[in-house]
C-alpha cells in the first residue's frame, strides 16, 4: 500500500501542509445539552462555558459528586473500568483536546490535583458550614448555578443541612427590623 505524506494530501485538497496539520489537530468544540453524561474514555475536555460534575455511583445506586468542573478548567474521562462519570449540569460548550502537548497535559494534571485536594480539604473540615464556605471561596460562581443536592453531595452533607446553613446565613445577614 502506498504511503502518503501530509504534502501529498495537501496537493489533493489544495491546502498547505501546515494548514492541513493545524486542521487535523484542531480542538473540537461541542455544544452539550444539560444532563448529558460524558463517558467516552480517554477524552480530555476544556470547559469553555458551563459546569460539569464528576460523580461515582455506589453499589446502593446513590450518586456521590466528587468534583465540580467550572469554566476554564480541564477534565479527563478515564478508562472504561473507572467508576467516574461526568455529567453536564447546564448547557455547556466543551472543547475536546486532540493530542494535547506537554504544557496542556501539565495544566490538566495540576487542575485535577487541585480539585482533588479541595475535596479532601472539604471532607477534613468538621463543620458543614465551613465546608460550604471553603467551596464558595474556591468556586464563587457555581453554588447558585447547579442543583443544591449536587453541592450537598460534594460537601458530604444532606440537602436539608445545606438549606439550613443557607437559611441561617441569610437570617444573620438581614438587618434587624
PDB file of C-alpha atoms in Angstrom:
ATOM      1  CA  UNK A   1       0.000   0.000   0.000  1.00  0.00           C
ATOM      2  CA  UNK A   2       1.344   3.407  -0.969  1.00  0.00           C
ATOM      3  CA  UNK A   3       2.028   5.764   1.932  1.00  0.00           C
ATOM      4  CA  UNK A   4       1.002   9.406   1.553  1.00  0.00           C
ATOM      5  CA  UNK A   5       2.643  12.361   3.287  1.00  0.00           C
ATOM      6  CA  UNK A   6       0.888  15.498   4.502  1.00  0.00           C
ATOM      7  CA  UNK A   7       2.240  17.252   1.405  1.00  0.00           C
ATOM      8  CA  UNK A   8       0.532  14.659  -0.819  1.00  0.00           C
ATOM      9  CA  UNK A   9      -2.813  15.237   0.949  1.00  0.00           C
ATOM     10  CA  UNK A  10      -2.264  18.980   0.733  1.00  0.00           C
ATOM     11  CA  UNK A  11      -1.825  18.745  -3.022  1.00  0.00           C
ATOM     12  CA  UNK A  12      -5.041  16.739  -3.347  1.00  0.00           C
ATOM     13  CA  UNK A  13      -7.062  19.296  -1.385  1.00  0.00           C
ATOM     14  CA  UNK A  14      -5.157  22.422  -2.405  1.00  0.00           C
ATOM     15  CA  UNK A  15      -4.218  23.254   1.156  1.00  0.00           C
ATOM     16  CA  UNK A  16      -0.785  23.815   2.626  1.00  0.00           C
ATOM     17  CA  UNK A  17       0.756  21.075   4.717  1.00  0.00           C
ATOM     18  CA  UNK A  18       0.910  23.493   7.658  1.00  0.00           C
ATOM     19  CA  UNK A  19      -2.789  24.336   7.448  1.00  0.00           C
ATOM     20  CA  UNK A  20      -3.688  20.683   6.977  1.00  0.00           C
ATOM     21  CA  UNK A  21      -1.707  19.783  10.088  1.00  0.00           C
ATOM     22  CA  UNK A  22      -3.495  22.547  12.041  1.00  0.00           C
ATOM     23  CA  UNK A  23      -6.873  21.274  10.802  1.00  0.00           C
ATOM     24  CA  UNK A  24      -6.077  17.678  11.709  1.00  0.00           C
ATOM     25  CA  UNK A  25      -5.130  18.624  15.276  1.00  0.00           C
ATOM     26  CA  UNK A  26      -7.565  21.478  15.834  1.00  0.00           C
ATOM     27  CA  UNK A  27      -9.604  21.271  19.034  1.00  0.00           C
ATOM     28  CA  UNK A  28     -13.190  20.146  18.553  1.00  0.00           C
ATOM     29  CA  UNK A  29     -15.866  22.421  20.024  1.00  0.00           C
ATOM     30  CA  UNK A  30     -19.011  20.669  21.228  1.00  0.00           C
ATOM     31  CA  UNK A  31     -22.295  22.200  22.382  1.00  0.00           C
ATOM     32  CA  UNK A  32     -23.531  19.797  25.032  1.00  0.00           C
ATOM     33  CA  UNK A  33     -27.055  19.839  26.481  1.00  0.00           C
ATOM     34  CA  UNK A  34     -27.806  19.929  30.188  1.00  0.00           C
ATOM     35  CA  UNK A  35     -27.923  16.471  31.762  1.00  0.00           C
ATOM     36  CA  UNK A  36     -25.756  14.680  29.218  1.00  0.00           C
ATOM     37  CA  UNK A  37     -23.398  12.044  30.617  1.00  0.00           C
ATOM     38  CA  UNK A  38     -19.909  12.046  29.117  1.00  0.00           C
ATOM     39  CA  UNK A  39     -18.273   8.673  29.346  1.00  0.00           C
ATOM     40  CA  UNK A  40     -16.049   8.215  26.310  1.00  0.00           C
ATOM     41  CA  UNK A  41     -12.794   7.045  27.883  1.00  0.00           C
ATOM     42  CA  UNK A  42      -9.544   8.795  27.116  1.00  0.00           C
ATOM     43  CA  UNK A  43     -11.104  12.137  26.156  1.00  0.00           C
ATOM     44  CA  UNK A  44      -9.765  15.400  27.559  1.00  0.00           C
ATOM     45  CA  UNK A  45     -12.075  18.407  27.660  1.00  0.00           C
ATOM     46  CA  UNK A  46     -11.786  22.082  28.489  1.00  0.00           C
ATOM     47  CA  UNK A  47     -14.998  23.621  29.811  1.00  0.00           C
ATOM     48  CA  UNK A  48     -15.415  26.786  27.750  1.00  0.00           C
ATOM     49  CA  UNK A  49     -18.896  27.558  29.153  1.00  0.00           C
ATOM     50  CA  UNK A  50     -20.965  25.733  31.735  1.00  0.00           C
ATOM     51  CA  UNK A  51     -20.357  23.366  34.638  1.00  0.00           C
ATOM     52  CA  UNK A  52     -19.603  19.651  34.650  1.00  0.00           C
ATOM     53  CA  UNK A  53     -19.659  17.371  37.671  1.00  0.00           C
ATOM     54  CA  UNK A  54     -17.666  14.220  38.245  1.00  0.00           C
ATOM     55  CA  UNK A  55     -19.524  11.547  40.162  1.00  0.00           C
ATOM     56  CA  UNK A  56     -19.479   7.893  41.086  1.00  0.00           C
ATOM     57  CA  UNK A  57     -22.422   5.563  41.606  1.00  0.00           C
ATOM     58  CA  UNK A  58     -22.305   3.479  44.755  1.00  0.00           C
ATOM     59  CA  UNK A  59     -23.484  -0.136  44.912  1.00  0.00           C
ATOM     60  CA  UNK A  60     -26.657   1.177  46.566  1.00  0.00           C
ATOM     61  CA  UNK A  61     -27.374   3.212  43.424  1.00  0.00           C
ATOM     62  CA  UNK A  62     -26.726   6.538  45.160  1.00  0.00           C
ATOM     63  CA  UNK A  63     -24.556   9.029  43.294  1.00  0.00           C
ATOM     64  CA  UNK A  64     -21.732  10.883  45.040  1.00  0.00           C
ATOM     65  CA  UNK A  65     -20.425  14.077  43.455  1.00  0.00           C
ATOM     66  CA  UNK A  66     -16.639  14.091  43.696  1.00  0.00           C
ATOM     67  CA  UNK A  67     -15.716  17.209  41.693  1.00  0.00           C
ATOM     68  CA  UNK A  68     -17.235  20.292  40.083  1.00  0.00           C
ATOM     69  CA  UNK A  69     -15.518  21.483  36.930  1.00  0.00           C
ATOM     70  CA  UNK A  70     -16.319  25.102  36.016  1.00  0.00           C
ATOM     71  CA  UNK A  71     -15.342  27.254  33.043  1.00  0.00           C
ATOM     72  CA  UNK A  72     -11.688  27.389  32.041  1.00  0.00           C
ATOM     73  CA  UNK A  73     -10.851  24.071  33.704  1.00  0.00           C
ATOM     74  CA  UNK A  74      -9.984  20.734  32.142  1.00  0.00           C
ATOM     75  CA  UNK A  75     -11.148  17.230  32.905  1.00  0.00           C
ATOM     76  CA  UNK A  76     -10.176  13.807  31.676  1.00  0.00           C
ATOM     77  CA  UNK A  77     -12.619  10.939  31.102  1.00  0.00           C
ATOM     78  CA  UNK A  78     -10.746   7.977  32.487  1.00  0.00           C
ATOM     79  CA  UNK A  79     -10.790   4.364  31.382  1.00  0.00           C
ATOM     80  CA  UNK A  80     -13.864   2.163  30.921  1.00  0.00           C
ATOM     81  CA  UNK A  81     -13.101   0.311  34.146  1.00  0.00           C
ATOM     82  CA  UNK A  82     -13.234   3.544  36.158  1.00  0.00           C
ATOM     83  CA  UNK A  83     -16.359   4.293  38.176  1.00  0.00           C
ATOM     84  CA  UNK A  84     -16.153   8.027  37.475  1.00  0.00           C
ATOM     85  CA  UNK A  85     -18.650   9.607  35.132  1.00  0.00           C
ATOM     86  CA  UNK A  86     -19.146  13.193  34.059  1.00  0.00           C
ATOM     87  CA  UNK A  87     -22.479  14.989  33.793  1.00  0.00           C
ATOM     88  CA  UNK A  88     -23.101  18.370  32.210  1.00  0.00           C
ATOM     89  CA  UNK A  89     -25.080  20.417  34.771  1.00  0.00           C
ATOM     90  CA  UNK A  90     -26.058  23.246  32.434  1.00  0.00           C
ATOM     91  CA  UNK A  91     -25.968  23.675  28.676  1.00  0.00           C
ATOM     92  CA  UNK A  92     -22.246  23.848  28.033  1.00  0.00           C
ATOM     93  CA  UNK A  93     -19.589  24.406  25.431  1.00  0.00           C
ATOM     94  CA  UNK A  94     -16.754  21.918  25.710  1.00  0.00           C
ATOM     95  CA  UNK A  95     -13.526  21.891  23.768  1.00  0.00           C
ATOM     96  CA  UNK A  96     -12.259  18.370  23.202  1.00  0.00           C
ATOM     97  CA  UNK A  97      -8.491  18.367  23.230  1.00  0.00           C
ATOM     98  CA  UNK A  98      -6.901  16.334  20.467  1.00  0.00           C
ATOM     99  CA  UNK A  99      -3.257  15.395  21.030  1.00  0.00           C
ATOM    100  CA  UNK A 100      -2.538  17.882  23.824  1.00  0.00           C
ATOM    101  CA  UNK A 101       1.072  18.894  24.263  1.00  0.00           C
ATOM    102  CA  UNK A 102       3.145  18.646  27.436  1.00  0.00           C
ATOM    103  CA  UNK A 103       2.078  22.116  28.591  1.00  0.00           C
ATOM    104  CA  UNK A 104      -1.630  21.269  28.301  1.00  0.00           C
ATOM    105  CA  UNK A 105      -1.129  17.886  29.982  1.00  0.00           C
ATOM    106  CA  UNK A 106       0.713  19.550  32.872  1.00  0.00           C
ATOM    107  CA  UNK A 107      -2.094  22.097  33.253  1.00  0.00           C
ATOM    108  CA  UNK A 108      -4.746  19.355  33.176  1.00  0.00           C
ATOM    109  CA  UNK A 109      -2.904  17.352  35.827  1.00  0.00           C
ATOM    110  CA  UNK A 110      -2.417  20.405  38.062  1.00  0.00           C
ATOM    111  CA  UNK A 111      -6.094  21.381  37.852  1.00  0.00           C
ATOM    112  CA  UNK A 112      -7.262  17.843  38.548  1.00  0.00           C
ATOM    113  CA  UNK A 113      -4.954  17.544  41.563  1.00  0.00           C
ATOM    114  CA  UNK A 114      -6.137  20.928  42.823  1.00  0.00           C
ATOM    115  CA  UNK A 115      -9.777  19.789  42.698  1.00  0.00           C
ATOM    116  CA  UNK A 116      -8.889  16.507  44.438  1.00  0.00           C
ATOM    117  CA  UNK A 117      -7.051  18.442  47.164  1.00  0.00           C
ATOM    118  CA  UNK A 118     -10.056  20.750  47.604  1.00  0.00           C
ATOM    119  CA  UNK A 119     -12.367  17.746  48.002  1.00  0.00           C
ATOM    120  CA  UNK A 120     -10.008  16.194  50.572  1.00  0.00           C
ATOM    121  CA  UNK A 121      -9.832  19.521  52.418  1.00  0.00           C
ATOM    122  CA  UNK A 122     -13.623  19.830  52.417  1.00  0.00           C
ATOM    123  CA  UNK A 123     -14.040  16.367  53.886  1.00  0.00           C
ATOM    124  CA  UNK A 124     -11.499  17.095  56.654  1.00  0.00           C
ATOM    125  CA  UNK A 125     -13.491  20.084  57.891  1.00  0.00           C
ATOM    126  CA  UNK A 126     -15.804  19.024  60.691  1.00  0.00           C
ATOM    127  CA  UNK A 127     -18.470  21.684  60.353  1.00  0.00           C
ATOM    128  CA  UNK A 128     -20.724  21.656  57.266  1.00  0.00           C
ATOM    129  CA  UNK A 129     -20.821  25.473  57.282  1.00  0.00           C
ATOM    130  CA  UNK A 130     -17.034  25.574  56.940  1.00  0.00           C
ATOM    131  CA  UNK A 131     -17.204  23.136  54.021  1.00  0.00           C
ATOM    132  CA  UNK A 132     -19.724  25.334  52.223  1.00  0.00           C
ATOM    133  CA  UNK A 133     -17.686  28.476  52.905  1.00  0.00           C
ATOM    134  CA  UNK A 134     -14.487  26.863  51.577  1.00  0.00           C
ATOM    135  CA  UNK A 135     -16.295  25.626  48.472  1.00  0.00           C
ATOM    136  CA  UNK A 136     -17.852  29.041  47.811  1.00  0.00           C
ATOM    137  CA  UNK A 137     -14.461  30.739  48.127  1.00  0.00           C
ATOM    138  CA  UNK A 138     -12.924  28.327  45.637  1.00  0.00           C
ATOM    139  CA  UNK A 139     -15.846  28.445  43.189  1.00  0.00           C
ATOM    140  CA  UNK A 140     -17.859  31.600  43.870  1.00  0.00           C
ATOM    141  CA  UNK A 141     -19.937  31.325  40.702  1.00  0.00           C
ATOM    142  CA  UNK A 142     -21.041  27.695  40.924  1.00  0.00           C
ATOM    143  CA  UNK A 143     -23.172  27.409  44.057  1.00  0.00           C
ATOM    144  CA  UNK A 144     -26.260  29.086  42.655  1.00  0.00           C
ATOM    145  CA  UNK A 145     -25.925  27.624  39.167  1.00  0.00           C
ATOM    146  CA  UNK A 146     -26.111  23.925  39.936  1.00  0.00           C
ATOM    147  CA  UNK A 147     -28.701  21.838  41.802  1.00  0.00           C
ATOM    148  CA  UNK A 148     -28.169  22.116  45.534  1.00  0.00           C
ATOM    149  CA  UNK A 149     -28.243  18.363  46.041  1.00  0.00           C
ATOM    150  CA  UNK A 150     -25.070  18.088  43.915  1.00  0.00           C
ATOM    151  CA  UNK A 151     -23.351  20.714  46.050  1.00  0.00           C
ATOM    152  CA  UNK A 152     -24.541  18.898  49.194  1.00  0.00           C
ATOM    153  CA  UNK A 153     -23.197  15.611  47.844  1.00  0.00           C
ATOM    154  CA  UNK A 154     -19.806  17.188  47.128  1.00  0.00           C
ATOM    155  CA  UNK A 155     -19.718  18.585  50.670  1.00  0.00           C
ATOM    156  CA  UNK A 156     -20.796  15.228  52.143  1.00  0.00           C
ATOM    157  CA  UNK A 157     -23.895  16.695  53.777  1.00  0.00           C
ATOM    158  CA  UNK A 158     -27.605  16.273  53.176  1.00  0.00           C
ATOM    159  CA  UNK A 159     -29.538  18.756  51.034  1.00  0.00           C
ATOM    160  CA  UNK A 160     -31.569  19.611  54.162  1.00  0.00           C
ATOM    161  CA  UNK A 161     -28.386  20.545  56.047  1.00  0.00           C
ATOM    162  CA  UNK A 162     -27.270  22.718  53.134  1.00  0.00           C
ATOM    163  CA  UNK A 163     -30.644  24.506  53.116  1.00  0.00           C
ATOM    164  CA  UNK A 164     -30.480  25.014  56.885  1.00  0.00           C
ATOM    165  CA  UNK A 165     -26.963  26.518  56.652  1.00  0.00           C
ATOM    166  CA  UNK A 166     -28.059  28.885  53.902  1.00  0.00           C
ATOM    167  CA  UNK A 167     -31.209  29.899  55.770  1.00  0.00           C
ATOM    168  CA  UNK A 168     -29.236  30.662  58.956  1.00  0.00           C
ATOM    169  CA  UNK A 169     -26.683  32.703  56.993  1.00  0.00           C
ATOM    170  CA  UNK A 170     -29.464  34.646  55.248  1.00  0.00           C
ATOM    171  CA  UNK A 171     -31.094  35.445  58.608  1.00  0.00           C
ATOM    172  CA  UNK A 172     -27.764  36.687  60.005  1.00  0.00           C
ATOM    173  CA  UNK A 173     -27.266  38.999  57.037  1.00  0.00           C
ATOM    174  CA  UNK A 174     -30.721  40.586  57.333  1.00  0.00           C
ATOM    175  CA  UNK A 175     -30.797  43.929  59.109  1.00  0.00           C
ATOM    176  CA  UNK A 176     -32.908  43.907  62.310  1.00  0.00           C
ATOM    177  CA  UNK A 177     -36.433  45.199  61.817  1.00  0.00           C
TER     178      UNK A 177
END
